[in-house]
């Protein structure tokens, strides 16, 4: 059985960035509800059409939709191999639903100050074709606004507009995620990692917290 880890944190904390690196190092699948939902929006599936308005407003997508996505993904990748879940669960109701599908070994909260959230998200760009994420300050593409992986044009995420970021932070993170953080802490599952620092430094902190510090990058 591989490690079963949940990554928590405010928008822009680096959950996606760190989840990809962690999954590679632990050799487990990375499952990100935000990525899955954005892919559905790009492909204009029924799920994508139902999710889009909620995402554009910075609100949670309805419970049943995200639980169905997670259940399907965990079946597809065989959850027994372990996983890094990024962006799910996002409240206690979702955590309860996850608990009916699988146990987890731990939850990592990547903690960064609100000002850093605003700074990072205003510089984030995403590939309109393959969904790869960049940052014009900390992780820029080789050529201006073009994806290194597929050559498509980069764009700003529609929910990275300042007023939507504020809503994601104040309503999603403060109201929905924080009580979940408290619940994982009470259950002895939570580790808090300082997310302020360069990407490699934060990865090291996470690996150390998981007792995987000996692994090479
Ligand atoms: P989602 O895509 O999960 O958005 P989020 O949780 O707000 O997180 P972000 O993707 O904004 O940030 P991140 O923490 O992954 O940071 P990243 O690594 O990109 O969800 C989007 C929407 O989908 C939600 O608002 C909701 O509507 C819906 N949704 C998703 N899950 C749901 C659920 N469970 N239930 C209901 N609805 C759901 O990094 C940010 C930027 O900073 C990047 O540019 C990156 O390059 C840069 N960066 C990363 N680390 C560092 C560092 N250490 N130093 C400097 N720059 C860094």
Coordinates of N, CA and C and ligand atoms in Angstrom, one line a residue:
X1 N 0.8 -1.2 0.0 CA 0.0 0.0 0.0 C 0.9 1.3 0.0
X2 N 0.7 2.2 -1.0 CA 1.4 3.4 -1.0 C 0.9 4.4 -0.1
X3 N 1.5 5.6 0.0 CA 1.1 6.6 0.9 C -0.2 7.3 0.4
X4 N -1.1 7.6 1.3 CA -2.4 8.3 0.9 C -2.4 9.6 1.6
X5 N -2.1 10.7 0.8 CA -1.9 12.0 1.3 C -2.9 13.0 0.7
X6 N -3.3 13.9 1.6 CA -4.2 15.0 1.2 C -3.4 16.3 1.3
X7 N -3.4 17.2 0.3 CA -2.8 18.5 0.4 C -3.9 19.6 0.6
X8 N -3.7 20.4 1.6 CA -4.7 21.5 1.9 C -3.9 22.8 1.9
X9 N -4.7 23.9 1.7 CA -4.1 25.2 1.7 C -4.9 26.2 1.0
X10 N -4.6 27.5 1.2 CA -5.4 28.5 0.5 C -5.1 28.5 -1.0
X11 N -5.9 29.2 -1.8 CA -5.6 29.3 -3.2 C -4.2 29.8 -3.4
X12 N -3.5 29.3 -4.3 CA -2.2 29.8 -4.6 C -1.1 29.3 -3.6
X13 N -1.4 28.5 -2.7 CA -0.4 28.0 -1.7 C 0.7 27.2 -2.3
X14 N 0.4 26.6 -3.5 CA 1.3 25.7 -4.2 C 0.9 24.3 -4.1
X15 N -0.4 24.0 -3.8 CA -0.8 22.7 -3.7 C -0.6 21.9 -5.0
X16 N -0.9 22.5 -6.2 CA -0.7 21.8 -7.4 C 0.7 21.6 -7.7
X17 N 1.5 22.6 -7.5 CA 3.0 22.5 -7.8 C 3.6 21.4 -6.9
X18 N 3.3 21.4 -5.6 CA 3.9 20.5 -4.7 C 3.3 19.1 -4.9
X19 N 2.0 19.0 -5.2 CA 1.4 17.7 -5.4 C 2.0 16.9 -6.5
X20 N 2.3 17.6 -7.6 CA 2.9 17.0 -8.8 C 4.3 16.4 -8.4
X21 N 5.1 17.2 -7.7 CA 6.4 16.8 -7.3 C 6.4 15.7 -6.3
X22 N 5.5 15.8 -5.3 CA 5.4 14.7 -4.3 C 4.9 13.4 -4.9
X23 N 3.9 13.5 -5.8 CA 3.4 12.2 -6.4 C 4.5 11.5 -7.2
X24 N 5.3 12.3 -7.9 CA 6.5 11.8 -8.6 C 7.4 11.1 -7.7
X25 N 7.7 11.7 -6.6 CA 8.7 11.2 -5.7 C 8.2 10.0 -4.9
X26 N 6.9 10.0 -4.6 CA 6.3 8.8 -3.8 C 5.9 7.7 -4.8
X27 N 5.9 8.1 -6.1 CA 5.4 7.1 -7.2 C 4.0 6.7 -6.9
X28 N 3.2 7.7 -6.7 CA 1.7 7.5 -6.6 C 1.0 8.5 -7.5
X29 N -0.3 8.2 -7.9 CA -1.0 9.2 -8.7 C -1.3 10.5 -8.0
X30 N -1.3 11.6 -8.8 CA -1.7 12.9 -8.4 C -3.2 13.1 -8.9
X31 N -4.1 13.4 -8.0 CA -5.5 13.6 -8.4 C -5.9 15.0 -7.9
X32 N -6.2 15.9 -8.9 CA -6.5 17.3 -8.6 C -7.9 17.6 -9.1
X33 N -8.8 17.9 -8.1 CA -10.2 18.2 -8.6 C -10.2 19.5 -9.5
X34 N -9.4 20.5 -9.2 CA -9.4 21.7 -10.0 C -9.0 21.4 -11.4
X35 N -7.9 20.5 -11.6 CA -7.5 20.2 -13.0 C -8.5 19.4 -13.7
X36 N -9.1 18.4 -13.0 CA -10.2 17.6 -13.6 C -11.4 18.5 -14.0
X37 N -11.7 19.4 -13.2 CA -12.9 20.3 -13.5 C -12.5 21.2 -14.7
X38 N -11.3 21.7 -14.7 CA -10.9 22.6 -15.8 C -10.9 21.9 -17.1
X39 N -10.4 20.6 -17.1 CA -10.4 19.8 -18.3 C -11.8 19.6 -18.8
X40 N -12.7 19.3 -17.9 CA -14.1 19.1 -18.3 C -14.7 20.4 -18.9
X41 N -14.3 21.6 -18.3 CA -14.8 22.9 -18.9 C -14.2 23.1 -20.3
X42 N -12.9 22.8 -20.4 CA -12.3 22.9 -21.8 C -13.0 22.0 -22.8
X43 N -13.3 20.8 -22.4 CA -14.0 19.9 -23.3 C -15.5 20.1 -23.4
X44 N -16.0 21.0 -22.6 CA -17.4 21.3 -22.6 C -18.3 20.1 -22.4
X45 N -17.9 19.2 -21.5 CA -18.7 18.1 -21.2 C -19.9 18.6 -20.3
X46 N -20.9 17.7 -20.1 CA -22.0 18.1 -19.2 C -21.5 18.5 -17.8
X47 N -20.5 17.8 -17.3 CA -19.9 18.1 -16.0 C -19.3 19.5 -16.1
X48 N -18.5 19.8 -17.1 CA -17.9 21.0 -17.3 C -18.9 22.2 -17.4
X49 N -19.9 22.0 -18.1 CA -21.0 23.1 -18.2 C -21.6 23.3 -16.8
X50 N -21.8 22.3 -16.0 CA -22.4 22.5 -14.7 C -21.5 23.1 -13.7
X51 N -20.2 22.8 -13.9 CA -19.2 23.3 -12.9 C -18.7 24.8 -13.2
X52 N -18.7 25.2 -14.5 CA -18.0 26.4 -14.9 C -18.5 27.6 -14.1
X53 N -19.8 27.8 -14.0 CA -20.3 29.1 -13.4 C -19.8 29.2 -11.9
X54 N -19.9 28.0 -11.3 CA -19.4 28.0 -9.8 C -17.9 28.4 -9.8
X55 N -17.1 27.8 -10.7 CA -15.7 28.1 -10.6 C -15.4 29.5 -11.0
X56 N -16.1 30.1 -12.0 CA -15.9 31.5 -12.3 C -16.2 32.4 -11.2
X57 N -17.2 32.0 -10.4 CA -17.6 32.9 -9.3 C -16.7 32.7 -8.0
X58 N -15.8 31.7 -8.1 CA -15.0 31.4 -6.9 C -15.7 30.6 -5.9
X59 N -16.7 29.9 -6.3 CA -17.5 29.1 -5.3 C -17.2 27.6 -5.5
X60 N -17.6 26.8 -4.4 CA -17.4 25.4 -4.5 C -18.4 24.8 -5.6
X61 N -17.9 23.9 -6.3 CA -18.7 23.1 -7.3 C -19.6 22.2 -6.4
X62 N -20.9 21.9 -6.8 CA -21.7 21.1 -5.9 C -21.1 19.8 -5.5
X63 N -21.4 19.4 -4.2 CA -20.9 18.3 -3.6 C -20.9 17.0 -4.4
X64 N -22.1 16.7 -4.9 CA -22.3 15.4 -5.6 C -21.4 15.2 -6.8
X65 N -21.2 16.4 -7.5 CA -20.4 16.4 -8.7 C -18.9 16.0 -8.4
X66 N -18.4 16.7 -7.3 CA -16.9 16.5 -7.0 C -16.7 15.1 -6.4
X67 N -17.7 14.7 -5.6 CA -17.5 13.3 -5.0 C -17.5 12.3 -6.1
X68 N -18.4 12.5 -7.1 CA -18.4 11.5 -8.2 C -17.1 11.5 -9.0
X69 N -16.5 12.7 -9.2 CA -15.2 12.7 -9.9 C -14.2 12.0 -9.1
X70 N -14.1 12.2 -7.8 CA -13.1 11.6 -7.0 C -13.3 10.1 -6.9
X71 N -14.5 9.7 -6.7 CA -14.8 8.2 -6.7 C -14.3 7.5 -8.0
X72 N -14.6 8.2 -9.1 CA -14.3 7.6 -10.4 C -12.7 7.6 -10.6
X73 N -12.1 8.6 -10.2 CA -10.6 8.7 -10.3 C -9.9 7.7 -9.4
X74 N -10.4 7.5 -8.2 CA -9.7 6.6 -7.3 C -9.9 5.1 -7.8
X75 N -11.1 4.9 -8.4 CA -11.3 3.5 -9.0 C -10.4 3.4 -10.2
X76 N -10.2 4.4 -11.0 CA -9.4 4.3 -12.2 C -8.0 4.1 -11.9
X77 N -7.4 4.8 -10.9 CA -6.0 4.6 -10.6 C -5.7 3.5 -9.6
X78 N -6.7 2.9 -9.1 CA -6.6 1.9 -8.0 C -6.0 2.6 -6.8
X79 N -6.9 3.1 -5.9 CA -6.5 3.9 -4.8 C -5.5 3.1 -3.8
X80 N -5.5 1.8 -3.9 CA -4.6 1.0 -3.0 C -3.1 1.3 -3.3
X81 N -2.8 1.8 -4.6 CA -1.4 2.2 -4.9 C -1.0 3.4 -4.1
X82 N -2.0 4.1 -3.4 CA -1.7 5.4 -2.7 C -2.0 6.5 -3.7
X83 N -2.0 7.7 -3.1 CA -2.3 8.9 -4.0 C -1.9 10.2 -3.3
X84 N -1.8 11.3 -4.0 CA -1.8 12.6 -3.5 C -3.0 13.3 -4.0
X85 N -3.9 13.7 -3.1 CA -5.1 14.4 -3.4 C -4.9 15.9 -3.2
X86 N -5.2 16.6 -4.3 CA -4.9 18.1 -4.3 C -6.3 18.8 -4.6
X87 N -6.7 19.5 -3.6 CA -8.0 20.2 -3.7 C -9.2 19.5 -3.3
X88 N -9.1 18.3 -2.8 CA -10.2 17.5 -2.3 C -9.6 16.7 -1.1
X89 N -10.3 16.6 0.0 CA -11.6 17.3 0.4 C -11.3 18.7 0.7
X90 N -12.4 19.5 0.6 CA -12.3 21.0 0.8 C -13.3 21.4 1.9
X91 N -14.0 20.5 2.5 CA -14.8 20.8 3.7 C -15.1 19.4 4.4
X92 N -15.7 19.5 5.6 CA -15.9 18.3 6.4 C -16.9 17.3 5.7
X93 N -17.8 17.9 5.0 CA -18.8 17.0 4.3 C -18.0 16.2 3.2
X94 N -17.1 16.8 2.5 CA -16.3 16.1 1.5 C -15.4 15.1 2.2
X95 N -14.9 15.4 3.3 CA -13.9 14.5 4.0 C -14.7 13.3 4.5
X96 N -16.0 13.5 4.9 CA -16.8 12.4 5.3 C -17.0 11.4 4.1
X97 N -17.3 12.1 2.9 CA -17.5 11.3 1.7 C -16.3 10.5 1.3
X98 N -15.1 11.2 1.5 CA -13.9 10.5 1.2 C -13.7 9.3 2.1
X99 N -14.0 9.5 3.4 CA -13.8 8.4 4.4 C -14.7 7.2 4.0
X100 N -15.7 7.4 3.3 CA -16.5 6.2 2.9 C -15.9 5.5 1.7
X101 N -15.0 6.2 1.0 CA -14.3 5.5 -0.1 C -12.9 4.9 0.3
X102 N -12.2 5.7 1.1 CA -10.8 5.2 1.5 C -10.4 5.9 2.8
X103 N -9.4 5.3 3.5 CA -8.8 6.0 4.6 C -7.6 6.9 4.0
X104 N -7.1 7.8 4.8 CA -5.9 8.5 4.4 C -4.8 8.3 5.5
X105 N -3.6 8.6 5.1 CA -2.5 8.4 6.1 C -2.1 9.8 6.7
X106 N -2.4 10.9 6.0 CA -2.1 12.2 6.5 C -2.5 13.3 5.7
X107 N -2.6 14.5 6.3 CA -3.0 15.7 5.5 C -1.9 16.8 5.8
X108 N -1.5 17.4 4.7 CA -0.5 18.4 4.8 C -1.1 19.8 4.5
X109 N -1.0 20.7 5.4 CA -1.5 22.1 5.2 C -0.3 22.9 4.7
X110 N -0.4 23.4 3.5 CA 0.7 24.4 3.0 C 0.2 25.8 3.4
X111 N 0.9 26.4 4.3 CA 0.5 27.6 4.9 C 1.2 28.8 4.2
X112 N 0.5 29.8 3.6 CA 1.1 31.0 3.2 C 0.2 32.2 3.5
X113 N 0.9 33.4 3.7 CA 0.1 34.6 4.1 C -0.8 35.1 2.9
X114 N -1.9 35.8 3.2 CA -2.8 36.2 2.2 C -2.1 37.1 1.1
X115 N -1.2 38.0 1.5 CA -0.5 38.9 0.6 C 0.3 38.0 -0.5
X116 N 0.8 36.9 0.0 CA 1.6 36.1 -1.0 C 0.6 35.4 -1.9
X117 N -0.6 35.0 -1.5 CA -1.6 34.4 -2.3 C -1.8 35.4 -3.5
X118 N -2.1 36.7 -3.2 CA -2.4 37.7 -4.2 C -1.2 37.8 -5.2
X119 N 0.0 37.9 -4.6 CA 1.2 38.1 -5.4 C 1.3 36.9 -6.4
X120 N 1.2 35.7 -5.9 CA 1.5 34.5 -6.8 C 0.4 34.4 -7.8
X121 N -0.9 34.6 -7.4 CA -2.0 34.3 -8.4 C -2.0 35.4 -9.5
X122 N -1.6 36.6 -9.2 CA -1.6 37.6 -10.2 C -0.6 37.3 -11.3
X123 N 0.4 36.5 -11.0 CA 1.5 36.2 -11.9 C 1.3 34.8 -12.5
X124 N 0.3 34.1 -12.1 CA 0.1 32.7 -12.6 C -0.4 32.7 -14.0
X125 N 0.1 31.8 -14.9 CA -0.4 31.7 -16.2 C -0.6 30.2 -16.4
X126 N -1.6 29.8 -17.3 CA -1.9 28.4 -17.5 C -2.0 28.2 -19.0
X127 N -1.6 27.0 -19.4 CA -1.6 26.7 -20.9 C -3.1 26.4 -21.2
X128 N -3.6 27.2 -22.3 CA -5.0 27.0 -22.7 C -5.2 25.6 -23.3
X129 N -4.2 24.9 -23.7 CA -4.4 23.6 -24.3 C -4.1 22.5 -23.4
X130 N -3.0 22.4 -22.7 CA -2.7 21.2 -21.9 C -2.9 21.5 -20.4
X131 N -3.1 22.7 -20.0 CA -3.4 23.0 -18.6 C -2.1 23.1 -17.7
X132 N -0.9 23.1 -18.3 CA 0.3 23.2 -17.4 C 0.4 24.6 -16.8
X133 N 0.8 24.7 -15.6 CA 0.8 26.0 -14.8 C 2.2 26.6 -14.8
X134 N 2.3 27.9 -14.9 CA 3.5 28.7 -14.8 C 3.4 29.8 -13.9
X135 N 4.5 30.5 -13.6 CA 4.4 31.7 -12.9 C 5.4 32.7 -13.5
X136 N 4.9 33.9 -13.9 CA 5.8 34.8 -14.6 C 7.0 35.3 -13.7
X137 N 6.8 35.1 -12.4 CA 7.9 35.6 -11.5 C 8.8 34.3 -11.1
X138 N 8.1 33.3 -10.6 CA 8.9 32.2 -9.9 C 9.1 31.0 -10.8
X139 N 8.3 30.9 -11.9 CA 8.5 29.7 -12.7 C 8.0 30.0 -14.1
X140 N 8.8 30.9 -14.8 CA 8.3 31.4 -16.1 C 8.6 30.4 -17.2
X141 N 7.8 30.5 -18.3 CA 8.1 29.6 -19.5 C 9.3 30.1 -20.2
X142 N 9.9 29.3 -21.0 CA 11.2 29.7 -21.7 C 10.9 30.8 -22.7
X143 N 9.8 30.8 -23.4 CA 9.5 31.9 -24.3 C 8.2 32.5 -23.8
X144 N 8.2 33.8 -24.0 CA 7.1 34.7 -23.4 C 5.7 34.2 -23.7
X145 N 5.0 33.8 -22.6 CA 3.6 33.5 -22.7 C 3.2 32.3 -23.6
X146 N 4.3 31.4 -23.9 CA 4.1 30.2 -24.7 C 4.4 29.0 -23.8
X147 N 3.6 27.9 -23.9 CA 3.8 26.7 -23.1 C 5.0 26.0 -23.6
X148 N 5.9 25.6 -22.7 CA 7.1 24.8 -23.0 C 6.8 23.5 -23.5
X149 N 5.7 22.9 -22.9 CA 5.3 21.5 -23.2 C 4.6 21.4 -24.6
X150 N 3.7 22.2 -24.9 CA 2.9 22.0 -26.2 C 2.9 23.2 -27.1
X151 N 3.6 24.3 -26.8 CA 3.7 25.4 -27.7 C 2.4 26.3 -27.8
X152 N 1.4 26.0 -27.0 CA 0.2 26.8 -27.1 C 0.3 28.1 -26.2
X153 N -0.6 29.0 -26.5 CA -0.5 30.3 -25.8 C -1.0 30.1 -24.3
X154 N -0.3 30.9 -23.4 CA -0.7 30.9 -22.0 C -1.7 31.9 -21.8
X155 N -2.6 31.7 -20.7 CA -3.6 32.7 -20.4 C -3.7 32.7 -18.9
X156 N -4.4 33.8 -18.4 CA -4.7 33.8 -17.0 C -5.9 33.0 -16.7
X157 N -5.9 32.3 -15.6 CA -7.1 31.6 -15.2 C -8.3 32.6 -14.9
X158 N -9.5 32.2 -15.4 CA -10.6 33.2 -15.2 C -10.9 33.4 -13.7
X159 N -10.5 32.5 -12.8 CA -10.8 32.7 -11.4 C -9.6 33.3 -10.7
X160 N -8.6 33.8 -11.5 CA -7.5 34.5 -10.8 C -7.6 36.0 -10.9
X161 N -8.8 36.5 -11.3 CA -9.1 37.9 -11.2 C -9.1 38.3 -9.7
X162 N -8.6 39.5 -9.3 CA -8.5 39.8 -7.9 C -9.8 39.6 -7.1
X163 N -10.9 40.0 -7.6 CA -12.1 39.9 -6.8 C -12.6 38.4 -6.6
X164 N -12.2 37.6 -7.6 CA -12.5 36.1 -7.4 C -11.6 35.5 -6.5
X165 N -10.3 35.9 -6.6 CA -9.3 35.3 -5.6 C -9.7 35.6 -4.2
X166 N -10.2 36.9 -4.0 CA -10.6 37.3 -2.6 C -11.7 36.4 -2.1
X167 N -12.6 36.1 -3.0 CA -13.8 35.2 -2.6 C -13.3 33.8 -2.3
X168 N -12.4 33.3 -3.2 CA -11.9 31.9 -2.9 C -11.2 31.9 -1.6
X169 N -10.5 32.9 -1.3 CA -9.7 32.9 0.0 C -10.7 33.1 1.2
X170 N -11.6 34.1 1.1 CA -12.4 34.5 2.3 C -13.6 33.5 2.5
X171 N -14.2 33.0 1.4 CA -15.3 32.2 1.5 C -15.0 30.7 1.5
X172 N -14.2 30.3 0.5 CA -13.8 28.9 0.4 C -12.8 28.5 1.5
X173 N -11.7 29.2 1.5 CA -10.7 28.8 2.5 C -11.0 29.0 3.9
X174 N -11.4 30.3 4.2 CA -11.7 30.6 5.6 C -12.9 29.8 6.2
X175 N -14.0 29.7 5.3 CA -15.2 29.2 5.8 C -15.3 27.7 5.7
X176 N -14.8 27.1 4.5 CA -15.0 25.7 4.3 C -13.8 24.9 4.7
X177 N -12.6 25.3 4.3 CA -11.4 24.5 4.5 C -10.9 24.5 6.0
X178 N -10.9 25.7 6.6 CA -10.4 25.8 8.0 C -11.0 24.9 9.0
X179 N -12.3 24.7 9.0 CA -12.9 23.7 9.9 C -12.4 22.3 9.7
X180 N -12.1 22.0 8.4 CA -11.6 20.7 8.0 C -10.2 20.5 8.6
X181 N -9.4 21.6 8.4 CA -8.0 21.6 9.0 C -8.1 21.3 10.5
X182 N -9.0 21.9 11.2 CA -9.1 21.7 12.6 C -9.5 20.2 12.9
X183 N -10.4 19.7 12.1 CA -10.8 18.3 12.3 C -9.7 17.4 12.1
X184 N -8.9 17.6 11.0 CA -7.7 16.7 10.8 C -6.7 16.8 11.9
X185 N -6.6 18.1 12.4 CA -5.6 18.3 13.5 C -6.1 17.5 14.8
X186 N -7.4 17.6 15.1 CA -7.9 16.8 16.2 C -7.7 15.3 16.1
X187 N -7.8 14.9 14.8 CA -7.6 13.4 14.6 C -6.2 13.0 14.5
X188 N -5.2 13.9 14.7 CA -3.8 13.6 14.6 C -3.3 13.3 13.2
X189 N -4.0 13.8 12.2 CA -3.6 13.5 10.8 C -2.9 14.7 10.2
X190 N -2.9 15.9 10.9 CA -2.4 17.1 10.2 C -0.9 17.4 10.4
X191 N -0.2 17.8 9.3 CA 1.1 18.4 9.5 C 1.0 19.8 8.8
X192 N 1.5 20.8 9.4 CA 1.5 22.2 8.8 C 2.9 22.4 8.3
X193 N 3.0 22.9 7.0 CA 4.3 23.2 6.4 C 4.3 24.6 5.9
X194 N 5.4 25.3 6.2 CA 5.5 26.7 5.8 C 5.6 26.7 4.3
X195 N 4.7 27.4 3.6 CA 4.7 27.4 2.1 C 5.4 28.6 1.5
X196 N 6.0 29.5 2.4 CA 6.6 30.7 2.0 C 8.1 30.3 1.8
X197 N 8.6 30.3 0.6 CA 10.0 29.9 0.3 C 9.9 29.5 -1.2
X198 N 11.1 29.2 -1.7 CA 11.1 28.7 -3.1 C 10.5 27.3 -3.2
X199 N 10.2 26.9 -4.5 CA 9.5 25.7 -4.7 C 10.2 24.5 -4.1
X200 N 11.5 24.4 -4.4 CA 12.4 23.3 -3.9 C 12.4 23.2 -2.4
X201 N 12.5 24.4 -1.8 CA 12.6 24.5 -0.3 C 11.3 23.9 0.3
X202 N 10.2 24.3 -0.3 CA 8.9 23.8 0.3 C 8.7 22.3 0.1
X203 N 9.2 21.8 -1.1 CA 9.2 20.4 -1.3 C 10.0 19.6 -0.2
X204 N 11.2 20.2 0.1 CA 12.0 19.5 1.1 C 11.3 19.5 2.4
X205 N 10.6 20.6 2.8 CA 9.9 20.7 4.1 C 8.8 19.6 4.1
X206 N 8.1 19.4 3.0 CA 7.0 18.4 2.9 C 7.6 17.0 3.1
X207 N 8.7 16.8 2.3 CA 9.3 15.4 2.4 C 9.8 15.1 3.8
X208 N 10.4 16.1 4.4 CA 10.9 16.0 5.8 C 9.7 15.7 6.7
X209 N 8.6 16.4 6.5 CA 7.4 16.2 7.4 C 6.8 14.8 7.2
X210 N 7.0 14.2 6.0 CA 6.5 12.9 5.8 C 7.5 11.8 6.1
X211 N 8.7 12.2 6.6 CA 9.7 11.3 6.9 C 10.4 10.7 5.6
X212 N 10.3 11.5 4.5 CA 10.8 11.0 3.2 C 12.0 11.9 2.9
X213 N 12.6 12.6 3.8 CA 13.7 13.6 3.6 C 14.9 13.0 2.9
X214 N 15.1 11.7 3.0 CA 16.3 11.1 2.4 C 16.2 10.9 0.9
X215 N 15.0 11.0 0.4 CA 14.8 10.8 -1.0 C 15.4 12.0 -1.8
X216 N 16.0 11.6 -3.0 CA 16.6 12.7 -3.8 C 15.6 13.3 -4.7
X217 N 15.9 14.5 -5.2 CA 15.0 15.3 -6.0 C 14.9 14.7 -7.4
Ligands
LIG1 P1 -8.2 24.7 -7.7 O1 -7.6 24.6 -9.0 O2 -7.9 23.5 -6.8 O3 -7.9 26.1 -7.0 P2 -7.3 26.5 -5.5 O4 -7.5 25.5 -4.5 O5 -7.8 27.8 -5.3 O6 -5.8 26.4 -5.7 P3 -5.0 27.0 -6.9 O7 -5.0 26.0 -8.0 O8 -5.4 28.4 -7.1 O9 -3.5 27.1 -6.2 P4 -2.5 26.0 -5.8 O10 -2.5 25.9 -4.3 O11 -2.7 24.7 -6.5 O12 -1.2 26.7 -6.2 P5 -0.3 26.5 -7.5 O13 0.6 25.3 -7.3 O14 -1.1 26.6 -8.8 O15 -9.8 24.8 -7.8 C1 -10.4 25.7 -8.7 C2 -11.9 25.7 -8.5 O16 -12.4 24.4 -8.7 C3 -12.4 26.1 -7.1 O17 -12.4 27.5 -6.8 C4 -13.8 25.4 -7.1 O18 -14.7 26.2 -7.8 C5 -13.5 24.2 -7.9 N1 -13.1 23.0 -7.0 C6 -11.9 22.4 -6.9 N2 -11.9 21.5 -6.0 C7 -13.2 21.5 -5.5 C8 -13.8 20.7 -4.4 N3 -13.1 19.8 -3.8 N4 -15.1 21.0 -4.1 C9 -15.8 21.9 -4.8 N5 -15.2 22.7 -5.8 C10 -13.9 22.5 -6.1 O19 0.7 27.8 -7.4 C11 0.1 29.1 -7.6 C12 1.1 29.9 -8.4 O20 2.3 30.1 -7.5 C13 1.7 29.2 -9.7 O21 1.9 30.2 -10.6 C14 3.0 28.6 -9.2 O22 3.9 28.5 -10.3 C15 3.5 29.6 -8.1 N6 4.2 28.9 -7.0 C16 3.9 27.7 -6.5 N7 4.7 27.5 -5.4 C17 5.5 28.6 -5.3 C18 6.6 29.0 -4.4 N8 7.0 28.2 -3.4 N9 7.2 30.2 -4.6 C19 6.7 31.0 -5.6 N10 5.8 30.7 -6.5 C20 5.2 29.5 -6.3

